[in-house]
CSV table of C-alpha atoms in Angstrom, one decimal:
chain,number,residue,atom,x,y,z
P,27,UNK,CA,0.0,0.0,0.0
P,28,UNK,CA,1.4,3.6,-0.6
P,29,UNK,CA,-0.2,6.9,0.4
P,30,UNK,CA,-2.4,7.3,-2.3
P,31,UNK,CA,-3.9,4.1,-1.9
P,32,UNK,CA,-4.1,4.6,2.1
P,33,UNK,CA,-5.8,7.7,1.3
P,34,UNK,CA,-8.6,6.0,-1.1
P,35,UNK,CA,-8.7,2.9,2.3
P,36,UNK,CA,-9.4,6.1,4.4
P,37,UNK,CA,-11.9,8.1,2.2
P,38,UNK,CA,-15.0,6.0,3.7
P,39,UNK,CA,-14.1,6.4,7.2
P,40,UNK,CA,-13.3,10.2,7.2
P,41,UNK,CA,-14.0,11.9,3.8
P,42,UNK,CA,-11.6,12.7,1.3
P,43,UNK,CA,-10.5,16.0,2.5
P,44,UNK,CA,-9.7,14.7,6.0
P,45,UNK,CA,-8.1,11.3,4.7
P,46,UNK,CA,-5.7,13.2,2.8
P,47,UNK,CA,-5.3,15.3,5.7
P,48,UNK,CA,-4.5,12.4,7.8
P,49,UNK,CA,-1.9,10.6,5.3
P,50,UNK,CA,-0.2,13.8,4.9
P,51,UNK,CA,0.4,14.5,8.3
P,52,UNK,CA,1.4,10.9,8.6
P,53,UNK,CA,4.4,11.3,6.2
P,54,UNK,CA,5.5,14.5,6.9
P,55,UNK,CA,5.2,13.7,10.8
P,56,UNK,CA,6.5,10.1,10.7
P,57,UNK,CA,8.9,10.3,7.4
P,58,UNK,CA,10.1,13.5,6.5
P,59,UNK,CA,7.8,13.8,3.2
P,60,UNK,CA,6.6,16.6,2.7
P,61,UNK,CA,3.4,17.2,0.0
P,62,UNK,CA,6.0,18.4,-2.7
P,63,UNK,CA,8.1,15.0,-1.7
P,64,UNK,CA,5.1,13.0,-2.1
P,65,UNK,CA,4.1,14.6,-5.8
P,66,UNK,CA,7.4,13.7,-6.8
P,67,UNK,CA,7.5,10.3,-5.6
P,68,UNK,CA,9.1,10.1,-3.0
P,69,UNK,CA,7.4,7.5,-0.9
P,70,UNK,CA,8.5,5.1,-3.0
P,71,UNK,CA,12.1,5.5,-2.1
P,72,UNK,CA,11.2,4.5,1.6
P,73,UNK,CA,13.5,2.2,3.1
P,74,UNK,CA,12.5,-1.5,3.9
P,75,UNK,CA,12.2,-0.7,7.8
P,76,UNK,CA,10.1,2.5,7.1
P,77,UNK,CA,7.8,1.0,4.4
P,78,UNK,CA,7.0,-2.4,7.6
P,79,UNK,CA,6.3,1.3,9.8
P,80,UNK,CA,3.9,2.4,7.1
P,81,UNK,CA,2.0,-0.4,6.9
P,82,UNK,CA,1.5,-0.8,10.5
P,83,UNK,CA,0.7,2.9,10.5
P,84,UNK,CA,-1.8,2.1,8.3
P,85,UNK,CA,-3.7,-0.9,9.9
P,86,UNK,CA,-4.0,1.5,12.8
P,87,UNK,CA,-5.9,4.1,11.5
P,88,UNK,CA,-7.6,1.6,9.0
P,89,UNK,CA,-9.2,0.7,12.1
P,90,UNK,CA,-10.1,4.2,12.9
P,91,UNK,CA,-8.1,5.0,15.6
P,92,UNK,CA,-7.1,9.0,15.6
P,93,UNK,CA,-4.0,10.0,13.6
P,94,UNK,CA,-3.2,11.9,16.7
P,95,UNK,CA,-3.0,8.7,19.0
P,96,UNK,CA,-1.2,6.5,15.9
P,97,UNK,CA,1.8,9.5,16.5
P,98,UNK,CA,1.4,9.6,19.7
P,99,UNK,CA,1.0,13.8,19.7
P,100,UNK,CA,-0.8,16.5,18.4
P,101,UNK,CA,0.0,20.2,17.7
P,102,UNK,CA,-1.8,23.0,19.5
P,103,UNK,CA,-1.0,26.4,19.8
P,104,UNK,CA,2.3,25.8,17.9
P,105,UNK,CA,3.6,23.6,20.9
P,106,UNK,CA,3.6,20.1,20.3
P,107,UNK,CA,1.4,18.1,23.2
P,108,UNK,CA,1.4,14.5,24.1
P,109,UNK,CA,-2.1,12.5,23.6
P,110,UNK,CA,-3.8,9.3,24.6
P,111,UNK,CA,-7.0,7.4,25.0
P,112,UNK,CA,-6.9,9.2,28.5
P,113,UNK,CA,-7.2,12.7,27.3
P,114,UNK,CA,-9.5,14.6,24.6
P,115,UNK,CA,-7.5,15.6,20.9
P,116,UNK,CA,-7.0,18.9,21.6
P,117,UNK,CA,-9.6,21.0,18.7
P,118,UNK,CA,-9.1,24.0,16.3
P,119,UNK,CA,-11.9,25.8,19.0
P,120,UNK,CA,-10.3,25.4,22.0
P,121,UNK,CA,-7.2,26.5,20.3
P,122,UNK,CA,-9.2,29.5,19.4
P,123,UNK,CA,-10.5,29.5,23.2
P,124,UNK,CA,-7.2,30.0,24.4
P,125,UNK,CA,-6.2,32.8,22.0
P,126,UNK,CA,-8.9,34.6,23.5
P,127,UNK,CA,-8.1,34.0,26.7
P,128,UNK,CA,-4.2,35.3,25.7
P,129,UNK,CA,-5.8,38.5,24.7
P,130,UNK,CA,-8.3,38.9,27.8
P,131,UNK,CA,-5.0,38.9,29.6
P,132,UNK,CA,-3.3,41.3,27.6
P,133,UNK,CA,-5.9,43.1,27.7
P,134,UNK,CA,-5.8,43.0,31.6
P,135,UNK,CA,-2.6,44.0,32.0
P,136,UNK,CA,-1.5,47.8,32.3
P,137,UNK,CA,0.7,47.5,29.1
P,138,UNK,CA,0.2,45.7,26.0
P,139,UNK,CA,1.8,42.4,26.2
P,140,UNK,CA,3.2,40.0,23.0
P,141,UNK,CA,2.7,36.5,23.3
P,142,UNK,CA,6.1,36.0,25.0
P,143,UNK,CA,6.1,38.2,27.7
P,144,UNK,CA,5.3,37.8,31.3
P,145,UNK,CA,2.5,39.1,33.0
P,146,UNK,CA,3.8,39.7,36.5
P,147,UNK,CA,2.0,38.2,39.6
P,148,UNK,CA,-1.7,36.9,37.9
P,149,UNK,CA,-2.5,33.3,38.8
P,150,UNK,CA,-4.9,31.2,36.2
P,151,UNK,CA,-7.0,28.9,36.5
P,152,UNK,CA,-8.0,26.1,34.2
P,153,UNK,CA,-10.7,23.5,35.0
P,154,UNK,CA,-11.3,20.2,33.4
P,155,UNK,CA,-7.7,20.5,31.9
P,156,UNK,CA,-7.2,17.4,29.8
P,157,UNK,CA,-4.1,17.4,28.8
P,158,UNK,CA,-2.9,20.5,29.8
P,159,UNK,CA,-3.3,22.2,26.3
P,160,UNK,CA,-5.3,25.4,27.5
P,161,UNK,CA,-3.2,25.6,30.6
P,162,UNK,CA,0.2,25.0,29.6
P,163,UNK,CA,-0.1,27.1,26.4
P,164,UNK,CA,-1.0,30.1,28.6
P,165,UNK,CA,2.1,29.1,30.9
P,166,UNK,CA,4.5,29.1,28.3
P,167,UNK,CA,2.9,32.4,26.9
P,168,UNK,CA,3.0,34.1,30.1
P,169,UNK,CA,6.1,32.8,31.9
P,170,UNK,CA,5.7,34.9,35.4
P,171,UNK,CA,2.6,33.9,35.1
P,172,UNK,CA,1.0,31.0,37.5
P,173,UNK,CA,-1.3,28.3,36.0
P,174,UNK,CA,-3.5,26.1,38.3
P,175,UNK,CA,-4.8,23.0,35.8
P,176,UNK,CA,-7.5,21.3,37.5
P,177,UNK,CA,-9.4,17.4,36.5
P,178,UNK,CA,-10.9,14.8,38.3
P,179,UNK,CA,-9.2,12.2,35.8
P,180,UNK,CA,-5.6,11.0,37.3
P,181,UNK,CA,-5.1,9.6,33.9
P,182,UNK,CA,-5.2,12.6,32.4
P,183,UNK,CA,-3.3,14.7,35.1
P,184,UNK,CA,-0.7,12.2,34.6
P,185,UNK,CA,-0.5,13.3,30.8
P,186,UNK,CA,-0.2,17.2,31.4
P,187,UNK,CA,2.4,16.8,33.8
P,188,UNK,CA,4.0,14.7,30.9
P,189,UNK,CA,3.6,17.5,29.1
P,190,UNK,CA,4.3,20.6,31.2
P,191,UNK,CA,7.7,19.0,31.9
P,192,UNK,CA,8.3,18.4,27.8
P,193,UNK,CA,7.7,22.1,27.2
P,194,UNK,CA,9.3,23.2,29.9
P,195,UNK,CA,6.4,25.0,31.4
P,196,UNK,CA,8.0,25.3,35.0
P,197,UNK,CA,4.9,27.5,36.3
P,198,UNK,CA,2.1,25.3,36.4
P,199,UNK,CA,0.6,23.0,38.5
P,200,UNK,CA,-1.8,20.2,37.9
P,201,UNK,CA,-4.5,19.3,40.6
P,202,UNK,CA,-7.0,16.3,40.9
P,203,UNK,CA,-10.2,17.8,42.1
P,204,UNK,CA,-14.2,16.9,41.1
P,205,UNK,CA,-15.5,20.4,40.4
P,206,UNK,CA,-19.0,18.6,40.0
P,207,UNK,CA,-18.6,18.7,44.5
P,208,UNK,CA,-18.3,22.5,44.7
P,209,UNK,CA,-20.6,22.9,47.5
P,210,UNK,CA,-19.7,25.2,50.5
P,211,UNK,CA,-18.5,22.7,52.8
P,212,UNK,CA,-16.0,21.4,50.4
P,213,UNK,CA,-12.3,22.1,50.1
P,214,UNK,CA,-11.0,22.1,47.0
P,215,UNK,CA,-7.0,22.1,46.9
P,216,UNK,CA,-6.6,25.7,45.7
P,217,UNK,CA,-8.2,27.3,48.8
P,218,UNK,CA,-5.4,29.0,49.7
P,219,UNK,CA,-5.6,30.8,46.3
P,220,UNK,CA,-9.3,31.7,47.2
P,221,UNK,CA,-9.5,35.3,45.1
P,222,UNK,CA,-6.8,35.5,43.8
P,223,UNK,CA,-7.7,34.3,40.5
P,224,UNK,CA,-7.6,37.0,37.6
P,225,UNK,CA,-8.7,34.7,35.2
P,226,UNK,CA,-10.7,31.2,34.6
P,227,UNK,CA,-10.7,29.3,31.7
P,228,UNK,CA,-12.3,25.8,30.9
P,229,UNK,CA,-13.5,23.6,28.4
P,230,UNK,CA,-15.5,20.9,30.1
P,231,UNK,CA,-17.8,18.1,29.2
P,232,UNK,CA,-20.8,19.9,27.1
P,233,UNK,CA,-21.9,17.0,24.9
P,234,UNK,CA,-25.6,15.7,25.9
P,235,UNK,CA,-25.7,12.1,25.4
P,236,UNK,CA,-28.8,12.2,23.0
P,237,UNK,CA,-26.0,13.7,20.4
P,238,UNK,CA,-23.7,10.6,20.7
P,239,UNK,CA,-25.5,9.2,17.8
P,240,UNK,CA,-24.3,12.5,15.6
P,241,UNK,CA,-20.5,11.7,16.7
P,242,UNK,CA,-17.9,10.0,14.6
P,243,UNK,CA,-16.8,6.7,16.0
P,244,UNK,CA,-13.3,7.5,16.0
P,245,UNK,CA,-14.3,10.0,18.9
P,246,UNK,CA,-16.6,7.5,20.3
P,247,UNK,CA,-14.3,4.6,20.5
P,248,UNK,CA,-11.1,6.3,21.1
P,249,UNK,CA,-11.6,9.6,23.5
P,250,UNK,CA,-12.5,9.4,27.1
P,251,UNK,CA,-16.6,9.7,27.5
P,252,UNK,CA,-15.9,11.2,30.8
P,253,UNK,CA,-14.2,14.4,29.1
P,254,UNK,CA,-17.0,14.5,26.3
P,255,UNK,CA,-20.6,13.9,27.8
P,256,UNK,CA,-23.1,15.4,30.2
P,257,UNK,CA,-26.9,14.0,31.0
P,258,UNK,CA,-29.8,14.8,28.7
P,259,UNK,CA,-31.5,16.1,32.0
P,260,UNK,CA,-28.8,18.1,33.1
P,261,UNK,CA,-26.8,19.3,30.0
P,262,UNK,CA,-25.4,22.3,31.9
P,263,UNK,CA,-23.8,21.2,35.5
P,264,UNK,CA,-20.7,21.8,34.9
P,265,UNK,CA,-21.5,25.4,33.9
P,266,UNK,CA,-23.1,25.9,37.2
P,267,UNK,CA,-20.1,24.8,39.1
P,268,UNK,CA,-17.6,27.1,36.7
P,269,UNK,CA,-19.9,29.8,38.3
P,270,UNK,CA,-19.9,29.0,41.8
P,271,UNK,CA,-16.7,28.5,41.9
P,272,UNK,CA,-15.9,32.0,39.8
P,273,UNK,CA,-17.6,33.5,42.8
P,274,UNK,CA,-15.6,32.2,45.5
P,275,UNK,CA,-12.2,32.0,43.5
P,276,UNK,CA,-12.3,35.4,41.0
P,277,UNK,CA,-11.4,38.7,41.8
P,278,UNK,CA,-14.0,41.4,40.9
P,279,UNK,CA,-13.6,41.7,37.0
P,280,UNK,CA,-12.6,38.7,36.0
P,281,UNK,CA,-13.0,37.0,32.7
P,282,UNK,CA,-14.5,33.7,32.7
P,283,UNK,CA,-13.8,32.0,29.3
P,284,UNK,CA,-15.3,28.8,28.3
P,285,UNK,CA,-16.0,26.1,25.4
P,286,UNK,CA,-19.8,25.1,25.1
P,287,UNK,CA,-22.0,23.2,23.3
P,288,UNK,CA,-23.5,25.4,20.0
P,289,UNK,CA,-26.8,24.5,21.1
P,290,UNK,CA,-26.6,25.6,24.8
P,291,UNK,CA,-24.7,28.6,24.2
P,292,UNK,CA,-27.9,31.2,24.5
P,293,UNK,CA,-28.8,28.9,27.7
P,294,UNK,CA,-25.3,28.9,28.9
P,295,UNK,CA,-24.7,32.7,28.6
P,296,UNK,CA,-28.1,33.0,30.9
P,297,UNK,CA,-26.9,31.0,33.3
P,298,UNK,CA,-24.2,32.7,34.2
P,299,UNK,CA,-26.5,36.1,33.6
P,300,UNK,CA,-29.0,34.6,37.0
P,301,UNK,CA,-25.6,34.2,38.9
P,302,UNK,CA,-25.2,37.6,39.0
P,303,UNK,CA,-22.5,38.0,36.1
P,304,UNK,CA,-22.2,40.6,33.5
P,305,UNK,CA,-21.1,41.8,30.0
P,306,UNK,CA,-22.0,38.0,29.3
P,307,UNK,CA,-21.6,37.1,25.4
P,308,UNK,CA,-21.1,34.5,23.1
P,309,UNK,CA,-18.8,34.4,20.1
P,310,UNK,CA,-18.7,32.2,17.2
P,311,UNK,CA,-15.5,30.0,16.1
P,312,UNK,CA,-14.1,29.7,13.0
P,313,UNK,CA,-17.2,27.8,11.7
P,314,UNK,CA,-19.5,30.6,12.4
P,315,UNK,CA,-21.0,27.8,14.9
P,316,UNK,CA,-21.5,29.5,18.3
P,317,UNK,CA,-18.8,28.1,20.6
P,318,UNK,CA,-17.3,30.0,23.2
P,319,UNK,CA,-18.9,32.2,26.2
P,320,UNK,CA,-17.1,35.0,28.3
P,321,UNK,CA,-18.6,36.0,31.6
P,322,UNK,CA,-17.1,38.9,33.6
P,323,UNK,CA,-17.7,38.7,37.7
C-alpha cells in the first residue's frame, strides 16, 4: 500500500478532504515527506524498515483509531502536546478559546503584552484540563505567570504533567479535584488561592448524550466519555459549578472564558446572567458555529 492508496482505504471512514489530511500529516510527521516529496514520488524511495512502519501505521488508522493517538501527539497552539485514550484531541476551537483568553489577559494588563512576555503576579485557573493544552499554552505564553490546571481524571493529570515537563512549562501546577462537588462545605486544593484568580478558563464536558449518535466513532471509541458527555436532563452542571466556583475564587472583574455546546450557548450565557455576572456574550468559532462564552464577575 502507498499513500495514495491509504488515502482512497481512508476516504470512507473520514472523507476525502480529511483522509488526505490524515496521510499527509502521517508522512511528513512520521517520514520527512513533505506534499511536494510526495508529488514527486518520494514514498517510493522509503527504506524496507520505514515502508513495515507504514503499513503498521496504516492498519492502525484503517481501524479508525485517531491519527493523533497512531503519532502519539498533536499540535496546539504551535507547541507540540502528548495525547492518549486518556485525554480529549486537543480542537481547532479550544485553540481558538485559548487565543482569547491570551488576549483577555493582555488586555488586563497595564501595558500591551506579545505572546512571549510575562504578565507579572496573575494566577490562572483552568478546569477540566485534559491534557494541559489550554493551561500550559497560557504558561509558556505568560512565563511569570502561574497556572493552576485542575481534573478529576488522574489519567489525564498524569498526561499534562507529561507534558508541562516536555515544554518546559516550570509555572504550572496540575491538581486532581471533582469540580461537579463544589458545594460550601467542600475544600478544593486551591483554597489557599481563594480570590486571587484573575482569570478562569475551561472547556468541560458539554456534549448531551442524546448527540452521541451525531458523533464519529473514532471519537466515540477512542476519546475518554468522561471528558465529552453530560446527561440529557442536566446538560449544563458543569457550567453551574464554573460559576460557583468563579464567585468564590475570581477577583471582581474577571473574565471567565469557556468552550460550550453550539446548542446551549444562549442557555449557557443565561446562566451565568441569574448568577449575577455581567457583559456576558457569546462568540462564534471559526465555523461561524456559536462556541465560546465569556462571563465577567
Amino acid at each position: 500500500m502507498n499513500h495514495r492508496e491509504l488515502i482512497a482505504a481512508l476516504t470512507p471512514l473520514h472523507g476525502a478532504g480529511e483522509a488526505r489530511a490524515i496521510v499527509r500529516m502521517v508522512m511528513e510527521e512520521r517520514f520527512g515527506l513533505s506534499q511536494t516529496d510526495l508529488l514527486l514520488g518520494k514514498d517510493t524511495t522509503l527504506s524496507s524498515r520505514d515502508r513495515a512502519e507504514f503499513k503498521k501505521i496504516a492498519e492502525r488508522l484503517l481501524t479508525g483509531e485517531p491519527v493523533q493517538h497512531v503519532l502519539g501527539y498533536a499540535y496546539f497552539c504551535g507547541h507540540r502536546f502528548r495525547v492518549t485514550p486518556d485525554v480529549l484531541i486537543p480542537r481547532p476551537e479550544t485553540e481558538e478559546l485559548t487565543r482569547w483568553a491570551i488576549d483577555e489577559l493582555n488586555t488586563l494588563n497595564p501595558q500591551p503584552l506579545s505572546l512571549n512576555r510575562p504578565l507579572q503576579g496573575t494566577t490562572l485557573l483552568d478546569l477540566c484540563t485534559g491534557s494541559g493544552c489550554i493551561a500550559i499554552s497560557l504558561a509558556l505564553a505568560f512565563p511569570q505567570a502561574h497556572v493552576v490546571g485542575v481534573d478529576i481524571s488522574d489519567a489525564a493529570l498524569s498526561i499534562a504533567r507529561d507534558n508541562a515537563r516536555s515544554l518546559n512549562a516550570s509555572n504550572v501546577d496540575f491538581l486532581e479535584y471533582n469540580i461537579l462537588s463544589e458545594d460550601a462545605e467542600s475544600s478544593p486544593p486551591w483554597r489557599e488561592l481563594e480570590r486571587g484568580f484573575t482569570l478562569l478558563v475551561s472547556n468541560p464536558p458539554y456534549v448531551r448524550d442524546c448527540e452521541a449518535s451525531e458523533m464519529s466513532p473514532t471519537v466515540l471509541d477512542h476519546e475518554p466519555s468522561l471528558a465529552l458527555f453530560v446527561p440529557d436532563d442536566d446538560p449544563l452542571r458543569f457550567y453551574r459549578a464554573i460559576a460557583a466556583i468563579g464567585q468564590r475564587c475570581l477577583l471582581p472583574g474577571t473574565p471567565v472564558l469557556m468552550e460550550v455546546n453550539t446548542a446551549l450557548a444562549g442557555a449557557t450565557r443565561q446562566l451565568f446572567i441569574d448568577a449575577g455576572y455581567h457583559d456576558v456574550e457569546v462568540r462564534d468559532d471559526q465555523f461561524s458555529r456559536p462556541r465560546m462564552v465569556k462571563a465577567v464577575l
